[in-house]
Amino acid sequence: MSDRTQSARSRENSDDAGRVAGAGRTATAIGSSISIEQVTRRYGGFLAIDNASLAIAPGEFITLLGPSGSGKTTLLNLIAGFQKVDSGRILVDGAPIQNIPPYRRGFGMVFQSYALFPNMTVTQNVAFPLRMAGIGRAETERRVAETLEMMRLSAHAQKMPSQMSGGQQQRVAIARAIVMRPKVVLMDEPLSALDRRLREEIQIEIRDLHQTIGSTILFVTHDQGEALTLSDRIAVLNAGEIVQIGSPIDIYQHPSNPFVASFIGESNLIAADVVSRAGSSLTLKSRAGVVFHAESNRQTEAGQVSVLVRPERVRIAPQPAAATLPAVVTSSLFLGELLRIEAHLQSGERILIRCTNNAVTAMPAVGETLHVGWDPKDCWVLS
Amino acid sequence: MTAIDARAARDGRADRRNLFGNPAWLLLPAGLFLAFIYALPLLDLFRLSIGGPTLLAHYERVFSVPLYWDSLVRTIGISLSVATICLIFGYPTALLIHRASGFAKVLIAAAIILPYFVAILIRTYSWMVLLGRNGPLNKLLVALGILDAPAQLLFNRGAVLLGISAVLLPLMVLSIYSSVSRINEGLTRAALASGAGPIAVFWRVLLPLTFPGMGAGFLLVFVTSLGFFITPTLLGGPGDQMFAMHITQQADFLSSEGFLQALGVVLLVITLAVVAVAGRFLGFEFIWGGGQISQPGVTASSTGRKAPAKAAAGSGGALTSFLAEAIGWPLLRLLGKLPASTGSITVGTLGGFVILVLLVPIAAVIVISFSKSSYLMFPPPGFSLRWYEKFFSDSQWMASFVTSLTVAVISSVIAVVFGTSAALGIVRSNIRGKTAIMLLLVSPLVVPTVVLGLSLYSLYLRLDLVGTVYGLAAAHAIGGIPLVVVIVAASLQGIDPKLEQAATVHGASPLTVFRLVILPGIAPGIAAAAFFAFLHSFDELVLSLFLSSAHLTTLPLRLWADVNYQLNPVLAVVSTLEVLLVVIGIVLARPVLARRGAGHA
């Protein structure tokens, strides 16, 4: 119960209403709540997970996002039961599970390497959890057929895994993970081995699947795009610590620190000093001497701050104006629907700009001077 | 004009490429050597065997005299028992290695591998001491009140089975381990996450996926055991005669020419038939325990992907799935009632027992070697170095030691030169039928040594090579070459072909590529191969029995004579020195072995 309120509160806190877990879904949510309380895990002297706490609401799609070595897979393995916590507790629906072996936790799991049993057909692979649970043959057949149908695999039922493509194999692995309709499904970088087009296709399938079966899904990835697309909430990990938990929009627009800001999306991080504050309006002076304004409700201590301006929020003005600064283009890339422009301010600071290709009449040439500016509302001040 | 020049230049380059890029000719030296000293004598063996009054006269005798027929049946029975024992005890041991981690894993693996390289004669000798009437086992059983008086534990079927199984267990363990370690850990986790307990994971995932490794191990042990002769001679009683023993016994009588060869041919044909059937199902790669020799340009990963597909197609099918339904699942439900810890307890107990059986004999000879007693006693009443003094001051022992050293060095040089050349030839050329060529090159590993010795004896008599250092070294190299080929071929395949392309693109000539890329890559492999070839010759007893003379006595021959004549602690001294040699060798070769292991994964 407390999990639910906690996650609800975190959603209220975000300025933009993110996709809301559970609510508005037609299927009845059958997912479990998971509560990770002050969990620590060491490998020898290396602190893999450092006092991590995370409350996951029933039916929530939560992503553990971080660079390699940040501890996200360790955290997933602790939840799956492949590794033991050194201290702290993991609760599922309020009951501690640290001492339950992985095969009695009743979770579904999808692995990066597919991990399909090579000696079994697709049907046998998907039937495996049902048979392990001692479910009768007729019922097993019915549920396998239903799940294969759902994953559009019916035509491949009698194939061996080695006869299938990577994408098909991963769909079989997903089918095996959901065939028991588990309350929790763990996914360990399931799409990393697939090419981009397939990845996007299966992302949508996973998203739809979540809507249909209502399980709580824990999804591990190092791909920030994937995390933003799929999740109700994202937990960002760095060096064994959970550094921020929030909705995708929240995390993207209001990162809690420079690590999150630079790990998710591209960013302009300007080191500046607070010159004066009038209500929510700050006057700042960058290290190189540029004076600009930013809106921030957060209490920031006077002195050094970092100011985040996302590249797509930087605007190019046709004429010099009061709020614009001249910037000399150093690189200009055509990305299709977008242009990615790097420029230097006169003060020497680098500014990254992303704009749609109709925002400028022609590709800015290297050496050309642009007039750039941003709305004070688009600044996010990090202390 | 310029066009012609260009073509000439291109042709010249093509020739050089043929020399280095498609160096099939490198197979020639080993091919000629083995053809002359290995294939020819075996053909001659066959010729002599049909040289009786009628073509099949000698064979009729083999199959009509109950002594030989019974012995043949007994040999097959013993070998099947040994292979079964090794499988039952070897599987948990392989799992024990697999599940251990860090330093424990290294220790356990070393405990299995070390005995494998210690001479069979020494390990058998140690069992004679341990199981003897005054041996520690008898003393223990009496002290515990299980026996009233020391019993005869030696010279019976049980001792033979124990002795041979102990010798061949490492082969089984390594074979199964290589198969277990190749299983993706994700599969175990996937099974656990799907609700399969440890026993179910073993039964449904581990066991089916390691069938090839189990099959390979079983057949290797079975085939090797068929030709065994040292262990049953020393540990068996009159009722435990194995087939190979008749050949050595008959070899003392010149009158049995022809019949003797028929005995050899029978043993050889049975061995090859088993290997052929096994190769049909497992692929002949099981003999050398490696992957397929791929064509250049075909990357290892792509062949690796094909292999499991083949295995899956082979193991799939109606029969297996019927068996799984009829026996597998009901049995699993029954086993599922056992506590989850049953598996790890079984693995720990059986694996620990195997390590004990492998290490105790070696520890025992080391302890005995430091005995101060004037005759063989275990445990020794006190410790001294008197037997070491005796060994190093005895000119006969020293002479044998020097002989063995000389023969082993020459033999390993022959094996390394011919073997490395052949490995380069087979891996780097575009020659067809690589599997068949590899099969011929490694076939000496499965031909019973007794048969090889018998066939060489006739050749050496004619060439007057019996009792010569070079003759013996050449004979030992027959078994050394396959070892070198397998190890060097594996390290050659470990070199990324892209490295060679990179060197070539940046201006290195084929010779420079060989010097700067290939040679440094295979040098550790060659060093390890040289060590194993050396050890192979240094330990060799059976060929030496046939081919040496009174003037040329190797260390194993002198050991053999002493073991049969009197058990004394000098034998333990020699054994301890050999164990020391093996330990040093393994420590030096460890980086190479470790890299090879990593390459397999």
XYZ file of C-alpha atoms in Angstrom, chain B residues 124-426:
303
model
C 49.795 -48.523 -10.908
C 52.861 -49.149 -8.782
C 51.407 -46.919 -6.113
C 48.169 -48.912 -6.057
C 50.236 -52.048 -5.521
C 51.723 -50.409 -2.443
C 48.434 -49.011 -1.172
C 46.449 -52.206 -1.661
C 49.236 -54.595 -0.608
C 48.904 -57.025 2.272
C 50.962 -54.690 4.459
C 49.569 -51.609 2.781
C 47.772 -48.731 4.494
C 44.298 -49.744 3.316
C 44.582 -53.192 4.895
C 45.950 -51.657 8.074
C 43.099 -49.177 8.160
C 40.446 -51.851 7.623
C 41.949 -54.029 10.359
C 42.237 -51.089 12.730
C 38.599 -50.207 12.125
C 37.635 -53.798 12.847
C 36.161 -54.332 9.375
C 38.698 -57.073 8.668
C 40.142 -59.514 11.192
C 43.353 -60.013 9.297
C 44.869 -58.274 6.240
C 43.118 -59.489 3.092
C 44.405 -59.938 -0.435
C 43.144 -56.791 -2.146
C 45.425 -57.137 -5.152
C 45.392 -59.498 -8.116
C 41.654 -59.530 -8.634
C 39.101 -57.947 -10.946
C 38.296 -55.188 -8.501
C 41.900 -54.043 -8.361
C 42.103 -54.065 -12.180
C 38.937 -51.992 -12.527
C 40.109 -49.544 -9.876
C 43.583 -49.257 -11.417
C 42.422 -48.696 -15.006
C 39.577 -46.381 -13.979
C 41.940 -44.282 -11.885
C 44.307 -43.992 -14.846
C 41.579 -43.009 -17.315
C 39.306 -40.881 -15.111
C 41.032 -37.596 -16.029
C 40.275 -38.281 -19.697
C 36.581 -38.628 -18.905
C 36.492 -35.629 -16.575
C 38.201 -33.359 -19.125
C 35.933 -34.559 -21.902
C 32.757 -33.887 -19.915
C 34.105 -30.651 -18.469
C 34.805 -29.203 -21.909
C 31.207 -29.962 -22.805
C 29.767 -28.564 -19.552
C 31.849 -25.403 -19.669
C 30.582 -24.617 -23.162
C 26.992 -24.384 -21.923
C 25.877 -20.787 -21.705
C 25.331 -19.896 -18.055
C 22.197 -18.049 -19.121
C 20.568 -21.410 -19.844
C 20.926 -22.514 -16.239
C 19.572 -19.196 -15.073
C 16.713 -19.334 -17.552
C 15.801 -22.768 -16.239
C 16.001 -21.568 -12.621
C 13.887 -18.535 -13.421
C 11.374 -20.836 -15.118
C 10.867 -22.678 -11.867
C 13.283 -25.567 -12.374
C 15.051 -26.614 -9.180
C 18.705 -27.696 -9.227
C 17.793 -31.326 -9.944
C 15.437 -30.356 -12.752
C 18.106 -28.069 -14.229
C 20.533 -30.978 -14.231
C 18.042 -33.436 -15.632
C 16.410 -31.302 -18.317
C 19.196 -28.937 -19.354
C 22.677 -30.002 -18.283
C 22.416 -33.723 -18.985
C 20.872 -33.505 -22.487
C 23.315 -30.800 -23.539
C 26.355 -32.737 -22.350
C 25.467 -36.010 -24.080
C 28.149 -35.431 -26.739
C 30.807 -34.879 -24.079
C 29.674 -37.943 -22.167
C 29.679 -40.020 -25.341
C 33.132 -38.808 -26.331
C 34.500 -39.490 -22.859
C 32.923 -42.936 -22.697
C 34.316 -43.979 -26.063
C 37.776 -42.553 -25.470
C 38.011 -44.393 -22.162
C 36.590 -47.578 -23.656
C 38.933 -47.583 -26.638
C 42.001 -46.727 -24.568
C 41.138 -49.389 -22.045
C 40.870 -52.058 -24.775
C 44.626 -51.908 -25.356
C 45.596 -51.766 -21.687
C 48.336 -54.026 -20.621
C 50.492 -52.535 -17.823
C 47.762 -52.142 -15.207
C 46.063 -55.530 -15.624
C 49.469 -57.249 -15.643
C 50.428 -55.703 -12.328
C 47.080 -55.579 -10.523
C 45.189 -58.528 -12.015
C 45.127 -62.180 -11.147
C 45.193 -65.160 -13.509
C 41.524 -64.632 -14.284
C 41.994 -61.031 -15.403
C 44.111 -61.515 -18.516
C 43.398 -58.814 -21.031
C 43.837 -59.248 -24.749
C 46.901 -57.034 -25.110
C 48.720 -59.148 -22.544
C 48.645 -62.169 -24.855
C 50.477 -60.208 -27.505
C 53.353 -59.307 -25.201
C 53.491 -62.798 -23.781
C 53.465 -64.435 -27.202
C 56.063 -61.960 -28.428
C 58.673 -63.922 -26.532
C 58.143 -66.884 -28.816
C 59.458 -66.423 -32.331
C 57.470 -69.398 -33.495
C 54.228 -67.505 -33.176
C 54.878 -65.155 -36.082
C 51.691 -64.691 -38.026
C 49.458 -65.722 -35.155
C 50.812 -62.901 -33.067
C 50.072 -60.448 -35.852
C 46.560 -61.859 -36.137
C 46.023 -61.119 -32.454
C 47.230 -57.570 -33.071
C 44.993 -57.106 -36.105
C 41.954 -58.315 -34.157
C 42.616 -55.782 -31.388
C 43.255 -53.041 -33.937
C 40.132 -53.793 -35.969
C 37.894 -53.811 -32.887
C 39.373 -50.502 -31.764
C 39.001 -48.862 -35.163
C 35.468 -50.193 -35.567
C 34.428 -48.609 -32.273
C 36.090 -45.341 -33.258
C 34.411 -45.410 -36.665
C 30.938 -45.956 -35.208
C 31.576 -43.285 -32.592
C 32.867 -40.841 -35.193
C 29.761 -41.417 -37.278
C 27.592 -40.132 -34.434
C 29.821 -37.682 -32.601
C 32.014 -36.427 -35.425
C 35.626 -37.572 -35.399
C 36.629 -34.421 -33.592
C 35.965 -36.269 -30.337
C 39.348 -38.006 -30.694
C 41.304 -34.806 -30.432
C 38.732 -33.084 -28.267
C 38.601 -29.981 -30.420
C 36.446 -28.235 -32.940
C 36.400 -28.735 -36.655
C 39.371 -27.561 -38.646
C 37.789 -24.711 -40.520
C 38.671 -23.554 -43.988
C 40.601 -20.280 -43.983
C 38.226 -17.373 -44.245
C 35.462 -19.215 -42.458
C 35.508 -17.665 -39.037
C 35.443 -19.780 -35.936
C 32.179 -18.279 -34.796
C 30.277 -19.319 -37.877
C 31.404 -22.935 -37.629
C 30.667 -22.770 -33.937
C 27.140 -21.792 -34.727
C 26.696 -24.648 -37.155
C 27.859 -27.313 -34.761
C 25.058 -27.049 -32.208
C 22.515 -26.998 -35.000
C 23.844 -30.350 -36.148
C 23.798 -31.668 -32.606
C 20.260 -30.451 -32.113
C 19.069 -32.044 -35.313
C 20.767 -35.277 -34.276
C 19.404 -35.359 -30.780
C 15.942 -34.204 -31.706
C 13.577 -36.640 -33.273
C 10.720 -38.828 -32.266
C 12.630 -41.388 -30.221
C 14.272 -38.898 -27.872
C 11.072 -37.013 -27.293
C 9.232 -40.293 -26.692
C 11.882 -41.340 -24.171
C 11.666 -37.959 -22.477
C 7.889 -38.336 -22.116
C 7.934 -41.959 -21.043
C 10.912 -41.958 -18.688
C 12.355 -38.487 -18.306
C 9.422 -36.585 -16.846
C 8.117 -39.312 -14.485
C 11.648 -39.870 -13.204
C 12.077 -36.140 -12.727
C 8.877 -35.947 -10.718
C 10.286 -38.706 -8.526
C 13.667 -37.008 -8.204
C 11.934 -33.718 -7.530
C 10.895 -35.140 -4.174
C 14.552 -35.212 -3.096
C 15.779 -32.176 -1.178
C 17.296 -29.514 -3.409
C 20.707 -29.936 -1.815
C 20.948 -33.592 -2.956
C 22.661 -32.577 -6.162
C 25.401 -30.483 -4.651
C 26.016 -33.084 -1.942
C 26.354 -35.819 -4.568
C 28.695 -33.692 -6.644
C 30.795 -32.840 -3.623
C 30.995 -36.421 -2.349
C 31.689 -38.215 -5.620
C 33.962 -35.463 -6.914
C 35.881 -35.393 -3.652
C 36.234 -39.165 -3.787
C 37.637 -38.982 -7.316
C 40.181 -36.355 -6.330
C 41.206 -38.579 -3.421
C 41.581 -41.622 -5.673
C 43.694 -39.605 -8.101
C 45.905 -37.843 -5.586
C 46.451 -40.464 -2.875
C 48.619 -42.736 -5.073
C 50.814 -39.805 -6.020
C 51.077 -38.572 -2.447
C 51.892 -42.116 -1.323
C 54.891 -42.542 -3.659
C 56.247 -39.180 -2.585
C 56.010 -40.154 1.078
C 57.588 -43.557 0.447
C 60.497 -42.038 -1.440
C 61.640 -40.330 1.755
C 61.429 -43.534 3.813
C 64.345 -44.534 6.008
C 63.239 -48.156 6.061
C 65.427 -50.582 4.137
C 62.418 -52.211 2.496
C 59.030 -51.012 1.333
C 56.800 -49.996 4.220
C 53.822 -47.723 4.419
C 53.606 -45.552 6.351
C 57.391 -45.340 6.625
C 58.895 -45.727 10.099
C 60.957 -42.562 9.606
C 62.270 -40.256 6.928
C 65.626 -40.005 5.216
C 67.169 -39.290 1.850
C 68.918 -42.654 1.629
C 66.935 -43.817 -1.408
C 67.681 -40.603 -3.253
C 71.379 -41.171 -2.540
C 71.029 -44.710 -3.764
C 69.321 -43.597 -6.955
C 71.819 -40.885 -7.817
C 74.832 -43.044 -6.965
C 73.624 -46.115 -8.859
C 75.273 -46.054 -12.272
C 72.609 -48.304 -13.813
C 69.759 -46.043 -12.751
C 71.704 -43.011 -13.929
C 72.462 -44.615 -17.266
C 68.751 -45.322 -17.766
C 67.934 -41.790 -16.760
C 70.344 -40.356 -19.344
C 69.030 -42.750 -22.002
C 65.438 -41.724 -21.333
C 66.386 -38.053 -21.412
C 68.247 -38.438 -24.725
C 65.468 -40.416 -26.361
C 62.799 -37.991 -25.117
C 64.673 -34.907 -26.358
C 65.265 -36.367 -29.822
C 61.720 -37.662 -29.984
C 60.188 -34.345 -29.009
C 62.316 -32.507 -31.572
C 61.067 -34.859 -34.307
C 57.489 -34.509 -33.103
C 57.613 -30.706 -32.846
C 59.216 -30.167 -36.267
C 56.935 -32.563 -38.152
C 53.873 -31.795 -36.041
C 54.117 -27.994 -36.288
C 54.722 -28.190 -40.008
C 51.699 -30.443 -40.413
C 49.536 -28.189 -38.237
C 50.462 -25.189 -40.411
C 49.762 -27.239 -43.514
C 46.345 -28.388 -42.412
